[in-house]
Amino acid sequence: MTIAVVSPGAYSRRALALLPLGFLFLLALLPLGRLLLEGWDGVRLELFADDYLQGRLLWSLAQAAITCVLTAVIGVPLAWVLARLAFPGRALLLRLMLLPFVMPTLVAGLGVLTLFGPRGISGLNLQDTPWLLLYGNLFYNLPLVVRASVDGLLALPASRLLAARSLGASPWRAFWRIELPALMPWLSSSLCLVFLYCFSGFGLALLLGGQQWATIEVEIYTLVAYELNLADAGALALAAMLVSATAALFYAALEARMAVPAKTEPLALLKVNTLRRRVLLASALLVLLSITGAPLLALLARAATVEAQTWRLLLNEDTALALFNTLRFSLMALLLASLLGVLHALAARRSTLMRAAAFLPFVVSPVCVAFGLLLLYPGWTASLLLLVSAYALLAYPFIAKSLAAALDALPPNLPAAARTLGATPWRSFWRVSWPWLRPAFRRGLAFAAATTVGEFAVTLFLSRPEWLTLTTLIYQHLGRPGQANLDAALLLSVLLMLFALLAFAAIEWPEKNHAPDR
Amino acid sequence: MKPVRILTTVLLAFAACAAHAAELRVLTHSSFSLPKARLAAFEQQSGVKLSLIKGGDAGEMLNKLILTRANPIADVVYGVDNTLLAKASAAGVIAPYSGAALKHKARYALGEGVVSTDYGYVTLNYDKAWFAKNKLALPASLQDLTKPEYAKLLVVQNPSTSSPGYAFMLATIAGMGEAQAFDWWAKLRGNGVKVAKGWSEAYYTDFSRNGGERPLVVSYATSPAAEVFYSKDKISTAPTGNLFLKGGVFRQVEGVALVKGGKEGEAAAKFVEFMRSPEVQAELQTTMWMYPVVEGSTTAPVFAHAAEPGFAAEMAPATIAAKGGAWLKRWNKVVLR
């Protein structure tokens, strides 16, 4: 089967791959290699005989795996309800779900502790237990799985499901035999991401679970940033990356096999008119609210108690600069990420390795890359170019992934027909393939925007005062004692949520129900 | 637009951002803060453009400087303190300085080319309201903290990832001796000490003043004054207090230095002098919450709430550099593993 999306040849596909691969090489692989080289002479393999480090490695794996299972078990039913039932505010809810992604770790921690802390609203004190740690992981990762699964369910051809139903399959059976298999590529791709995030994460989980639950990435971070022990750090980072690279490759192989082109005919949403559906909807909303909504609402509640005069204190040039920079950097990073994402997705059509490469930014150890960049480009480290490129690096896989999935589902006869009718490859892409891909592009872009606005790796890179963003301003306030600083941090977090919500709205607004335009 | 044209536009935009004029690059830790007007005045007077680069926590910042010493990322560095001094000196990242800044009479000096600018004390803070409400006497010594009535009341920072945490660990070792200090830490672990990643986490998620459940936190002697300064209604007494216990107070002296291999030597020296100028010495008190090192500096009124302890742990920078790494490992084993 030859599919002409842009142009058919393997040669041009390779040309497309050049830019994203070059970018990955310059911004992820080369810095990593440079840092590993710096500590190479001292690498000792005995390091891995250390019980403590073995424990860290195993724990990192275990909590990532547990989170994957939990997000799948909770996320898929939630996604089914959100994808199939019609209810007011559905579109808004799908956007609100991206908000956890934007919250700075410490702020999210404040929200969670407002609920389950020593003086939490819930009356339950779960601080320093593994439960709260897993809750933190769910808070950040459940939206990923739910959103991906919703998209997967919506991409299912209506005719297939209706056929099963008319042949007498119960809704339950239709779900197991028709919907779940169709969902698998979307689900497994999001689970792979969840695994990578949790495995290499060290933010919220550590804050909520306590230092004894440190992941391997925390050890790597401490070794590099504070001890400058590059030999041990390098050895650990290689071991960790072996695990995450395996996960990425495994997923890519799976996805390539599962890719089935299908013509999407969106299903009509079901009216919530039976008791069963009402109960389903209510319980789904309740679960969603208690996992992803509650910490954010707790933050809003805390911010609401802040007196009006503090709001006025925020009307200063720092806040204005932070807002302006957040907007400016996000736009620049998204522009670059879009370009890279589109090219990567097009180039990844037939190559498993290329699909796996899209996960590379989440496979490499962030602290190793950040310090490697310092070694590699000392003259550029405090430049905006590098900062924006780093944001784009962490954002573009979302666009690439989303587009790759949409490309898999693209019926090959459409662009082929256009070509037969004499359209140039470019015209066929722009007029036929792109409208088909656009919704997926927007979805990926929304996630990419969330990562750039939330600035995952902001603390790893060199920063400049004139680059003040909302996130850095929040951290600045939380770096000083005093009620006014805490209040300002809370209010700025609300501002950050509003900003992100506007961004998501701008990116995804024109679509009504996530069905591809036709 | 064709992809090629989009690409060119993007690259050109980036190239435009990257171009920059001659400037003085100042590497600082993330707590560096001075009024914008003051920095602008320096630029006008010295004729150079300041490019401030924040490199994270002080320890992390120094490591970034050490890692790039072949091709320095800055011309001046601010924030090297007595716990990092010997490491910086051994790594050869500091250039000697012998200019006008040294004419000022300083309370504490650093040496090794680093000009001291300010100092502070890492010490325990307590939540006044909590102790009043629970009718518990304040601990009178570090040993008291290992007693059952003070179980689960203290939060400290991980010395591997936080400079106040590191300073507090050093204070206990200087105060009690290595063997006894780690004994004490082991008992403290048994008594439920909480370890947070950094100062912000400890102060804003664990300290009882801000919603946590622990009324004792490792912080700075100026924190109560900052609580007054940043209070909502202009309060006259601090809601938190300093608890100066023997072996639990560490004097941290910070300074500014020329970076070896840095450019703009003349402007860099001017910046060193600038950090010791009366204006900066007066302003840094309420922007960075440190005490001015130059004798005779104006004291900010709010520093009435930041009385200095009469004592502090002393430890030679060379000892810290020689043994710090091993102590961290040992601390990690005793308290966390």
PDB file of C-alpha atoms in Angstrom, chain B residues 135-262:
ATOM      1  CA  LYS B 135       1.147  25.284  75.869  1.00  0.00           C
ATOM      2  CA  LEU B 136       4.473  23.660  75.095  1.00  0.00           C
ATOM      3  CA  ALA B 137       7.735  25.201  76.292  1.00  0.00           C
ATOM      4  CA  LEU B 138      10.223  26.019  73.561  1.00  0.00           C
ATOM      5  CA  PRO B 139      13.059  23.518  73.275  1.00  0.00           C
ATOM      6  CA  ALA B 140      16.096  24.820  75.172  1.00  0.00           C
ATOM      7  CA  SER B 141      18.720  22.768  73.364  1.00  0.00           C
ATOM      8  CA  LEU B 142      19.131  20.606  70.301  1.00  0.00           C
ATOM      9  CA  GLN B 143      19.019  17.576  72.629  1.00  0.00           C
ATOM     10  CA  ASP B 144      15.489  18.571  73.643  1.00  0.00           C
ATOM     11  CA  LEU B 145      14.369  18.020  70.060  1.00  0.00           C
ATOM     12  CA  THR B 146      15.016  14.287  70.439  1.00  0.00           C
ATOM     13  CA  LYS B 147      12.589  14.049  73.383  1.00  0.00           C
ATOM     14  CA  PRO B 148       9.082  12.604  72.923  1.00  0.00           C
ATOM     15  CA  GLU B 149       7.281  15.899  73.615  1.00  0.00           C
ATOM     16  CA  TYR B 150       8.954  17.379  70.522  1.00  0.00           C
ATOM     17  CA  ALA B 151       8.279  14.375  68.315  1.00  0.00           C
ATOM     18  CA  LYS B 152       7.278  15.250  64.732  1.00  0.00           C
ATOM     19  CA  LEU B 153       7.542  18.976  65.309  1.00  0.00           C
ATOM     20  CA  LEU B 154      10.584  19.808  63.160  1.00  0.00           C
ATOM     21  CA  VAL B 155      11.042  20.081  59.406  1.00  0.00           C
ATOM     22  CA  VAL B 156      14.535  20.436  57.913  1.00  0.00           C
ATOM     23  CA  GLN B 157      15.726  20.698  54.314  1.00  0.00           C
ATOM     24  CA  ASN B 158      17.667  17.961  52.591  1.00  0.00           C
ATOM     25  CA  PRO B 159      21.302  19.179  52.757  1.00  0.00           C
ATOM     26  CA  SER B 160      21.926  17.538  49.367  1.00  0.00           C
ATOM     27  CA  THR B 161      19.459  19.840  47.623  1.00  0.00           C
ATOM     28  CA  SER B 162      19.218  22.969  49.756  1.00  0.00           C
ATOM     29  CA  SER B 163      21.792  25.465  51.009  1.00  0.00           C
ATOM     30  CA  PRO B 164      20.042  26.260  54.335  1.00  0.00           C
ATOM     31  CA  GLY B 165      19.713  22.505  54.895  1.00  0.00           C
ATOM     32  CA  TYR B 166      23.426  22.100  54.234  1.00  0.00           C
ATOM     33  CA  ALA B 167      24.321  24.991  56.541  1.00  0.00           C
ATOM     34  CA  PHE B 168      22.179  23.561  59.335  1.00  0.00           C
ATOM     35  CA  MET B 169      23.879  20.178  59.024  1.00  0.00           C
ATOM     36  CA  LEU B 170      27.272  21.905  59.199  1.00  0.00           C
ATOM     37  CA  ALA B 171      26.157  23.832  62.312  1.00  0.00           C
ATOM     38  CA  THR B 172      25.275  20.604  64.133  1.00  0.00           C
ATOM     39  CA  ILE B 173      28.629  19.052  63.208  1.00  0.00           C
ATOM     40  CA  ALA B 174      30.561  22.162  64.266  1.00  0.00           C
ATOM     41  CA  GLY B 175      28.567  22.413  67.464  1.00  0.00           C
ATOM     42  CA  MET B 176      28.620  18.796  68.636  1.00  0.00           C
ATOM     43  CA  GLY B 177      31.463  17.164  66.767  1.00  0.00           C
ATOM     44  CA  GLU B 178      30.952  14.727  63.904  1.00  0.00           C
ATOM     45  CA  ALA B 179      30.233  11.548  65.845  1.00  0.00           C
ATOM     46  CA  GLN B 180      27.799  13.124  68.259  1.00  0.00           C
ATOM     47  CA  ALA B 181      26.098  15.150  65.563  1.00  0.00           C
ATOM     48  CA  PHE B 182      25.238  12.069  63.514  1.00  0.00           C
ATOM     49  CA  ASP B 183      24.110  10.353  66.693  1.00  0.00           C
ATOM     50  CA  TRP B 184      21.792  13.262  67.274  1.00  0.00           C
ATOM     51  CA  TRP B 185      20.511  13.082  63.694  1.00  0.00           C
ATOM     52  CA  ALA B 186      19.774   9.383  64.135  1.00  0.00           C
ATOM     53  CA  LYS B 187      17.764  10.156  67.264  1.00  0.00           C
ATOM     54  CA  LEU B 188      16.029  12.982  65.455  1.00  0.00           C
ATOM     55  CA  ARG B 189      15.011  10.558  62.735  1.00  0.00           C
ATOM     56  CA  GLY B 190      13.571   8.272  65.390  1.00  0.00           C
ATOM     57  CA  ASN B 191      11.680  11.262  66.721  1.00  0.00           C
ATOM     58  CA  GLY B 192      10.042  11.878  63.348  1.00  0.00           C
ATOM     59  CA  VAL B 193      11.974  14.735  61.751  1.00  0.00           C
ATOM     60  CA  LYS B 194      10.594  15.626  58.342  1.00  0.00           C
ATOM     61  CA  VAL B 195      12.949  16.234  55.432  1.00  0.00           C
ATOM     62  CA  ALA B 196      11.814  18.570  52.669  1.00  0.00           C
ATOM     63  CA  LYS B 197      13.522  19.133  49.335  1.00  0.00           C
ATOM     64  CA  GLY B 198      14.156  22.837  49.750  1.00  0.00           C
ATOM     65  CA  TRP B 199      13.343  25.917  51.770  1.00  0.00           C
ATOM     66  CA  SER B 200      10.134  26.765  49.877  1.00  0.00           C
ATOM     67  CA  GLU B 201       8.703  23.270  50.303  1.00  0.00           C
ATOM     68  CA  ALA B 202       9.520  23.214  54.027  1.00  0.00           C
ATOM     69  CA  TYR B 203       8.242  26.711  54.749  1.00  0.00           C
ATOM     70  CA  TYR B 204       5.087  26.608  52.625  1.00  0.00           C
ATOM     71  CA  THR B 205       3.914  23.008  52.918  1.00  0.00           C
ATOM     72  CA  ASP B 206       5.239  21.718  56.269  1.00  0.00           C
ATOM     73  CA  PHE B 207       5.605  24.722  58.575  1.00  0.00           C
ATOM     74  CA  SER B 208       2.479  25.097  60.740  1.00  0.00           C
ATOM     75  CA  ARG B 209       2.333  28.826  60.046  1.00  0.00           C
ATOM     76  CA  ASN B 210       1.388  28.014  56.458  1.00  0.00           C
ATOM     77  CA  GLY B 211      -0.950  25.047  56.738  1.00  0.00           C
ATOM     78  CA  GLY B 212       1.555  22.321  57.604  1.00  0.00           C
ATOM     79  CA  GLU B 213       1.738  20.605  60.961  1.00  0.00           C
ATOM     80  CA  ARG B 214       5.269  21.331  62.110  1.00  0.00           C
ATOM     81  CA  PRO B 215       5.883  24.436  64.255  1.00  0.00           C
ATOM     82  CA  LEU B 216       9.691  24.274  63.962  1.00  0.00           C
ATOM     83  CA  VAL B 217      11.476  24.887  60.669  1.00  0.00           C
ATOM     84  CA  VAL B 218      15.029  25.502  59.552  1.00  0.00           C
ATOM     85  CA  SER B 219      15.043  29.019  58.109  1.00  0.00           C
ATOM     86  CA  TYR B 220      16.910  32.303  58.526  1.00  0.00           C
ATOM     87  CA  ALA B 221      17.290  34.755  61.415  1.00  0.00           C
ATOM     88  CA  THR B 222      15.726  37.408  59.180  1.00  0.00           C
ATOM     89  CA  SER B 223      12.584  35.366  58.399  1.00  0.00           C
ATOM     90  CA  PRO B 224      10.548  36.797  61.327  1.00  0.00           C
ATOM     91  CA  ALA B 225      11.369  40.301  60.076  1.00  0.00           C
ATOM     92  CA  ALA B 226      10.288  39.309  56.578  1.00  0.00           C
ATOM     93  CA  GLU B 227       7.027  37.985  58.042  1.00  0.00           C
ATOM     94  CA  VAL B 228       6.402  41.459  59.470  1.00  0.00           C
ATOM     95  CA  PHE B 229       7.467  43.184  56.247  1.00  0.00           C
ATOM     96  CA  TYR B 230       5.209  41.002  54.079  1.00  0.00           C
ATOM     97  CA  SER B 231       2.262  40.888  56.475  1.00  0.00           C
ATOM     98  CA  LYS B 232      -1.133  42.004  55.249  1.00  0.00           C
ATOM     99  CA  ASP B 233      -2.190  44.262  58.091  1.00  0.00           C
ATOM    100  CA  LYS B 234       0.799  46.150  59.356  1.00  0.00           C
ATOM    101  CA  ILE B 235       1.570  44.019  62.413  1.00  0.00           C
ATOM    102  CA  SER B 236       4.136  45.121  64.967  1.00  0.00           C
ATOM    103  CA  THR B 237       5.220  41.759  66.341  1.00  0.00           C
ATOM    104  CA  ALA B 238       6.413  38.864  64.228  1.00  0.00           C
ATOM    105  CA  PRO B 239       4.202  35.737  64.119  1.00  0.00           C
ATOM    106  CA  THR B 240       7.338  33.594  64.081  1.00  0.00           C
ATOM    107  CA  GLY B 241      10.431  33.745  66.241  1.00  0.00           C
ATOM    108  CA  ASN B 242      14.069  32.746  66.084  1.00  0.00           C
ATOM    109  CA  LEU B 243      15.197  29.850  68.196  1.00  0.00           C
ATOM    110  CA  PHE B 244      18.938  30.243  68.659  1.00  0.00           C
ATOM    111  CA  LEU B 245      20.152  26.900  70.004  1.00  0.00           C
ATOM    112  CA  LYS B 246      23.795  26.032  70.490  1.00  0.00           C
ATOM    113  CA  GLY B 247      24.912  23.951  67.522  1.00  0.00           C
ATOM    114  CA  GLY B 248      21.859  25.045  65.551  1.00  0.00           C
ATOM    115  CA  VAL B 249      23.000  28.390  64.186  1.00  0.00           C
ATOM    116  CA  PHE B 250      25.233  28.764  61.145  1.00  0.00           C
ATOM    117  CA  ARG B 251      26.643  32.050  59.899  1.00  0.00           C
ATOM    118  CA  GLN B 252      26.536  32.209  56.144  1.00  0.00           C
ATOM    119  CA  VAL B 253      28.716  34.908  54.572  1.00  0.00           C
ATOM    120  CA  GLU B 254      28.063  35.623  50.902  1.00  0.00           C
ATOM    121  CA  GLY B 255      30.216  37.454  48.466  1.00  0.00           C
ATOM    122  CA  VAL B 256      30.917  38.576  44.928  1.00  0.00           C
ATOM    123  CA  ALA B 257      33.943  37.648  42.818  1.00  0.00           C
ATOM    124  CA  LEU B 258      35.512  38.048  39.416  1.00  0.00           C
ATOM    125  CA  VAL B 259      35.276  34.977  37.234  1.00  0.00           C
ATOM    126  CA  LYS B 260      38.563  33.635  35.892  1.00  0.00           C
ATOM    127  CA  GLY B 261      38.581  34.014  32.135  1.00  0.00           C
ATOM    128  CA  GLY B 262      35.706  36.485  32.245  1.00  0.00           C
TER     129      GLY B 262
END
